[in-house]
mmCIF file of C-alpha atoms in Angstrom:
data_model
loop_
_atom_site.group_PDB
_atom_site.id
_atom_site.type_symbol
_atom_site.label_atom_id
_atom_site.label_comp_id
_atom_site.label_asym_id
_atom_site.label_seq_id
_atom_site.Cartn_x
_atom_site.Cartn_y
_atom_site.Cartn_z
ATOM 1 C CA UNK A 234 20.346 -6.782 9.681
ATOM 2 C CA UNK A 235 21.749 -8.572 12.810
ATOM 3 C CA UNK A 236 18.909 -11.297 13.062
ATOM 4 C CA UNK A 237 18.508 -13.734 15.975
ATOM 5 C CA UNK A 238 17.618 -17.505 14.409
ATOM 6 C CA UNK A 239 18.416 -19.195 17.397
ATOM 7 C CA UNK A 240 14.852 -18.766 18.906
ATOM 8 C CA UNK A 241 13.174 -20.991 16.397
ATOM 9 C CA UNK A 242 15.326 -23.937 15.179
ATOM 10 C CA UNK A 243 17.126 -21.351 12.800
ATOM 11 C CA UNK A 244 13.659 -19.959 11.576
ATOM 12 C CA UNK A 245 12.135 -16.715 11.613
ATOM 13 C CA UNK A 246 8.407 -15.605 10.895
ATOM 14 C CA UNK A 247 8.149 -13.430 8.249
ATOM 15 C CA UNK A 248 4.898 -11.238 7.501
ATOM 16 C CA UNK A 249 4.268 -10.509 3.875
ATOM 17 C CA UNK A 250 2.284 -7.284 3.148
ATOM 18 C CA UNK A 251 1.450 -5.332 -0.067
ATOM 19 C CA UNK A 252 3.398 -2.394 -0.173
ATOM 20 C CA UNK A 253 0.489 -0.497 -2.020
ATOM 21 C CA UNK A 254 -2.839 -1.513 0.163
ATOM 22 C CA UNK A 255 -0.961 -2.295 3.216
ATOM 23 C CA UNK A 256 -3.009 -5.826 3.118
ATOM 24 C CA UNK A 257 -1.317 -8.499 4.924
ATOM 25 C CA UNK A 258 -1.011 -11.333 2.397
ATOM 26 C CA UNK A 259 0.639 -14.384 4.323
ATOM 27 C CA UNK A 260 3.078 -15.553 6.841
ATOM 28 C CA UNK A 261 6.022 -17.500 6.070
ATOM 29 C CA UNK A 262 9.263 -18.514 7.679
ATOM 30 C CA UNK A 263 12.944 -17.578 6.481
ATOM 31 C CA UNK A 264 16.347 -19.149 7.377
ATOM 32 C CA UNK A 265 19.578 -17.252 6.788
ATOM 33 C CA UNK A 266 20.065 -18.916 3.332
ATOM 34 C CA UNK A 267 16.384 -18.073 2.318
ATOM 35 C CA UNK A 268 16.982 -14.593 3.580
ATOM 36 C CA UNK A 269 19.927 -14.001 1.690
ATOM 37 C CA UNK A 270 18.724 -15.429 -1.486
ATOM 38 C CA UNK A 271 15.370 -13.047 -1.207
ATOM 39 C CA UNK A 272 17.818 -10.172 -0.546
ATOM 40 C CA UNK A 273 20.078 -11.017 -3.662
ATOM 41 C CA UNK A 274 17.295 -11.423 -5.784
ATOM 42 C CA UNK A 275 14.592 -9.081 -4.517
ATOM 43 C CA UNK A 276 11.972 -12.251 -4.918
ATOM 44 C CA UNK A 277 10.859 -13.918 -1.797
ATOM 45 C CA UNK A 278 12.064 -17.258 -0.916
ATOM 46 C CA UNK A 279 10.977 -18.855 2.343
ATOM 47 C CA UNK A 280 12.359 -21.872 3.649
ATOM 48 C CA UNK A 281 9.265 -24.580 3.410
ATOM 49 C CA UNK A 282 9.101 -26.956 6.695
ATOM 50 C CA UNK A 283 6.717 -29.160 4.931
ATOM 51 C CA UNK A 284 9.225 -29.557 1.850
ATOM 52 C CA UNK A 285 12.137 -29.124 4.169
ATOM 53 C CA UNK A 286 14.065 -27.030 1.370
ATOM 54 C CA UNK A 287 14.042 -23.474 0.246
ATOM 55 C CA UNK A 288 11.137 -22.480 -1.685
ATOM 56 C CA UNK A 289 10.686 -19.309 -3.883
ATOM 57 C CA UNK A 290 7.149 -18.127 -3.739
ATOM 58 C CA UNK A 291 5.450 -18.509 -7.150
ATOM 59 C CA UNK A 292 8.079 -21.046 -8.212
ATOM 60 C CA UNK A 293 5.313 -23.164 -9.696
ATOM 61 C CA UNK A 294 2.134 -20.827 -10.144
ATOM 62 C CA UNK A 295 4.461 -17.670 -11.324
ATOM 63 C CA UNK A 296 2.673 -15.353 -8.560
ATOM 64 C CA UNK A 297 6.065 -14.079 -7.189
ATOM 65 C CA UNK A 298 6.263 -11.723 -4.552
ATOM 66 C CA UNK A 299 8.626 -8.757 -5.687
ATOM 67 C CA UNK A 300 10.358 -7.040 -2.421
ATOM 68 C CA UNK A 301 10.028 -3.447 -1.961
ATOM 69 C CA UNK A 302 11.531 -3.527 1.594
ATOM 70 C CA UNK A 303 12.822 -5.771 4.592
ATOM 71 C CA UNK A 304 12.304 -4.606 8.158
ATOM 72 C CA UNK A 305 13.227 -6.480 11.231
ATOM 73 C CA UNK A 306 11.298 -6.167 14.573
ATOM 74 C CA UNK A 307 12.540 -4.597 17.662
ATOM 75 C CA UNK A 308 13.763 -8.111 18.985
ATOM 76 C CA UNK A 309 15.440 -8.863 15.891
ATOM 77 C CA UNK A 310 13.903 -12.209 15.301
ATOM 78 C CA UNK A 311 10.682 -11.346 12.806
ATOM 79 C CA UNK A 312 10.502 -9.779 9.298
ATOM 80 C CA UNK A 313 7.968 -7.450 7.838
ATOM 81 C CA UNK A 314 8.442 -7.449 4.091
ATOM 82 C CA UNK A 315 6.649 -5.127 2.079
ATOM 83 C CA UNK A 316 6.085 -6.556 -1.945
ATOM 84 C CA UNK A 317 4.433 -5.958 -5.089
ATOM 85 C CA UNK A 318 2.748 -9.214 -5.596
ATOM 86 C CA UNK A 319 2.635 -10.731 -9.047
ATOM 87 C CA UNK A 320 -0.982 -12.328 -8.962
ATOM 88 C CA UNK A 321 -2.847 -13.884 -6.122
ATOM 89 C CA UNK A 322 -0.570 -14.852 -3.056
ATOM 90 C CA UNK A 323 -2.519 -17.664 -1.804
ATOM 91 C CA UNK A 324 -2.670 -21.201 -3.173
ATOM 92 C CA UNK A 325 -6.627 -21.093 -3.157
ATOM 93 C CA UNK A 326 -6.304 -18.035 -5.606
ATOM 94 C CA UNK A 327 -7.318 -14.889 -3.295
ATOM 95 C CA UNK A 328 -5.221 -12.177 -2.606
ATOM 96 C CA UNK A 329 -4.390 -13.033 0.907
ATOM 97 C CA UNK A 330 -3.881 -16.028 2.879
ATOM 98 C CA UNK A 331 -5.988 -14.169 5.354
ATOM 99 C CA UNK A 332 -9.072 -14.263 3.346
ATOM 100 C CA UNK A 333 -11.549 -12.402 5.486
ATOM 101 C CA UNK A 334 -9.025 -9.574 6.107
ATOM 102 C CA UNK A 335 -10.531 -6.612 4.354
ATOM 103 C CA UNK A 336 -8.111 -4.886 1.934
ATOM 104 C CA UNK A 337 -6.860 -1.813 3.981
ATOM 105 C CA UNK A 338 -7.070 1.196 1.831
ATOM 106 C CA UNK A 339 -7.938 1.664 -1.758
ATOM 107 C CA UNK A 340 -7.065 5.569 -0.757
ATOM 108 C CA UNK A 341 -3.389 4.402 -0.212
ATOM 109 C CA UNK A 342 -3.210 2.935 -3.457
ATOM 110 C CA UNK A 343 -4.897 5.920 -5.370
ATOM 111 C CA UNK A 344 -2.109 8.130 -3.624
ATOM 112 C CA UNK A 345 0.079 5.753 -5.170
ATOM 113 C CA UNK A 346 -1.099 6.308 -8.907
ATOM 114 C CA UNK A 347 -1.411 10.040 -8.281
ATOM 115 C CA UNK A 348 2.397 9.889 -7.201
ATOM 116 C CA UNK A 349 3.193 7.904 -10.289
ATOM 117 C CA UNK A 350 1.164 10.160 -12.609
ATOM 118 C CA UNK A 351 3.197 13.372 -11.231
ATOM 119 C CA UNK A 352 6.445 11.847 -10.945
ATOM 120 C CA UNK A 353 6.276 10.404 -14.726
ATOM 121 C CA UNK A 354 3.955 12.511 -16.716
ATOM 122 C CA UNK A 355 2.336 11.729 -19.919
ATOM 123 C CA UNK A 356 0.317 13.720 -22.226
ATOM 124 C CA UNK A 357 -2.734 11.570 -21.616
ATOM 125 C CA UNK A 358 -2.701 12.035 -17.666
ATOM 126 C CA UNK A 359 -5.305 14.521 -16.536
ATOM 127 C CA UNK A 360 -3.309 14.191 -13.124
ATOM 128 C CA UNK A 361 -0.316 15.439 -15.013
ATOM 129 C CA UNK A 362 -1.903 18.287 -16.754
ATOM 130 C CA UNK A 363 -3.447 19.393 -13.410
ATOM 131 C CA UNK A 364 -0.417 19.409 -11.429
ATOM 132 C CA UNK A 365 1.459 21.160 -14.589
ATOM 133 C CA UNK A 366 -0.985 24.038 -14.249
ATOM 134 C CA UNK A 367 0.323 24.875 -10.649
ATOM 135 C CA UNK A 368 -1.327 24.878 -7.134
ATOM 136 C CA UNK A 369 -3.616 28.104 -7.829
ATOM 137 C CA UNK A 370 -5.548 25.659 -10.280
ATOM 138 C CA UNK A 371 -5.470 22.847 -8.380
ATOM 139 C CA UNK A 372 -6.656 24.631 -5.156
ATOM 140 C CA UNK A 373 -9.253 26.318 -7.600
ATOM 141 C CA UNK A 374 -10.403 22.681 -8.439
ATOM 142 C CA UNK A 375 -10.786 21.374 -5.069
ATOM 143 C CA UNK A 376 -12.974 24.722 -4.555
ATOM 144 C CA UNK A 377 -14.850 24.200 -7.464
ATOM 145 C CA UNK A 378 -15.800 20.836 -6.091
ATOM 146 C CA UNK A 379 -16.478 21.520 -2.742
ATOM 147 C CA UNK A 380 -19.128 23.988 -4.027
ATOM 148 C CA UNK A 381 -20.669 21.225 -6.357
ATOM 149 C CA UNK A 382 -20.887 18.923 -3.570
ATOM 150 C CA UNK A 383 -22.746 21.302 -1.357
ATOM 151 C CA UNK A 384 -25.161 22.102 -4.045
ATOM 152 C CA UNK A 385 -25.611 18.102 -4.407
ATOM 153 C CA UNK A 386 -26.263 17.783 -0.935
ATOM 154 C CA UNK A 387 -29.253 20.106 -0.886
ATOM 155 C CA UNK A 388 -30.748 17.817 -3.582
ATOM 156 C CA UNK A 389 -32.060 14.122 -3.178
ATOM 157 C CA UNK A 390 -29.910 12.712 -6.015
ATOM 158 C CA UNK A 391 -27.483 10.417 -4.312
ATOM 159 C CA UNK A 392 -25.890 9.269 -7.378
ATOM 160 C CA UNK A 393 -24.767 12.638 -8.065
ATOM 161 C CA UNK A 394 -24.242 13.522 -4.668
ATOM 162 C CA UNK A 395 -21.499 10.593 -4.341
ATOM 163 C CA UNK A 396 -19.920 11.480 -7.668
ATOM 164 C CA UNK A 397 -19.505 15.023 -6.367
ATOM 165 C CA UNK A 398 -17.896 13.628 -3.179
ATOM 166 C CA UNK A 399 -15.624 11.361 -5.148
ATOM 167 C CA UNK A 400 -14.519 14.379 -7.402
ATOM 168 C CA UNK A 401 -13.744 16.542 -4.112
ATOM 169 C CA UNK A 402 -11.919 13.734 -2.565
ATOM 170 C CA UNK A 403 -9.717 13.030 -5.833
ATOM 171 C CA UNK A 404 -8.593 16.734 -6.383
ATOM 172 C CA UNK A 405 -7.969 17.012 -2.904
ATOM 173 C CA UNK A 406 -5.489 13.907 -2.592
ATOM 174 C CA UNK A 407 -3.847 15.552 -5.820
ATOM 175 C CA UNK A 408 -3.517 18.847 -4.069
ATOM 176 C CA UNK A 409 -2.193 17.150 -0.791
ATOM 177 C CA UNK A 410 0.364 15.622 -3.021
ATOM 178 C CA UNK A 411 1.262 18.701 -4.855
ATOM 179 C CA UNK A 412 1.991 20.252 -1.509
ATOM 180 C CA UNK A 413 4.324 17.344 -0.527
ATOM 181 C CA UNK A 414 1.968 15.607 1.698
ATOM 182 C CA UNK A 415 -0.370 12.800 2.088
ATOM 183 C CA UNK A 416 -3.313 11.415 4.198
ATOM 184 C CA UNK A 417 -1.100 10.377 6.633
ATOM 185 C CA UNK A 418 -0.207 13.657 7.748
ATOM 186 C CA UNK A 419 -3.719 14.611 7.749
ATOM 187 C CA UNK A 420 -4.590 11.357 9.658
ATOM 188 C CA UNK A 421 -1.927 12.312 12.352
ATOM 189 C CA UNK A 422 -3.429 15.570 13.202
ATOM 190 C CA UNK A 423 -6.978 14.100 13.433
ATOM 191 C CA UNK A 424 -5.525 11.239 15.780
ATOM 192 C CA UNK A 425 -3.950 14.158 18.025
ATOM 193 C CA UNK A 426 -7.231 15.998 18.191
ATOM 194 C CA UNK A 427 -9.246 12.839 19.128
ATOM 195 C CA UNK A 428 -6.604 12.250 22.105
ATOM 196 C CA UNK A 429 -7.985 15.599 23.233
ATOM 197 C CA UNK A 430 -11.376 15.508 22.755
#
C-alpha cells in the first residue's frame, strides 16, 4: 500500500464494513502506526483524536473488529476495512454507529452460510447432504419448490405461500452456489437488462 498520510495531519479516514452483511459499522482514523498495528494483529486499531493515542477498538468492551480485508481508495488517502465484528460496534450497544442504516442483505449472509456448509460439510447439515447428492438432485428440489409455490399462489393462505417462497429461494441459492455462482452474478444480468429497457 502506498497511502498518502499528508492531507489530514498524518491521519486517513477508515470506513469499517461488516464482511458478511456489507453494513457500514463506523468511521475512524488511522495514522501509519495504527495501520501497521492493524495489519500485524488483524484487529482494527485507530488513532483516537480525543485520546491522542492508538486505540484498539474493543480494548475495553471486548467487541474487537477482526480484519478480513483492507482496501485503499483511488486517491490512496482513505481505507475500507471489512471485518468480522465481535459484538456490537457502537458504544451505544448497536450493531452500527449509523443506527438508522438498514442491514444491507440477509441474503448475502445466507449465501455465506451455504458456502460454509458446502466447504466444511457435517453429517447434521441439510445443505451438505443435498450438495452431496449432486446437481440433478439440487435442480430437482428447485423444481419441486417452484411447483409448490405455484400451487400455494392459487390459494389464500399467506403463511403457506411465504414459506414456499422461502423454500424456493433457499434451494435456488444452494443451486447457484453449487454451480459456482451467487446472487451478484444474477444481479449483474438484471442490472444490464434494466439499462436496456
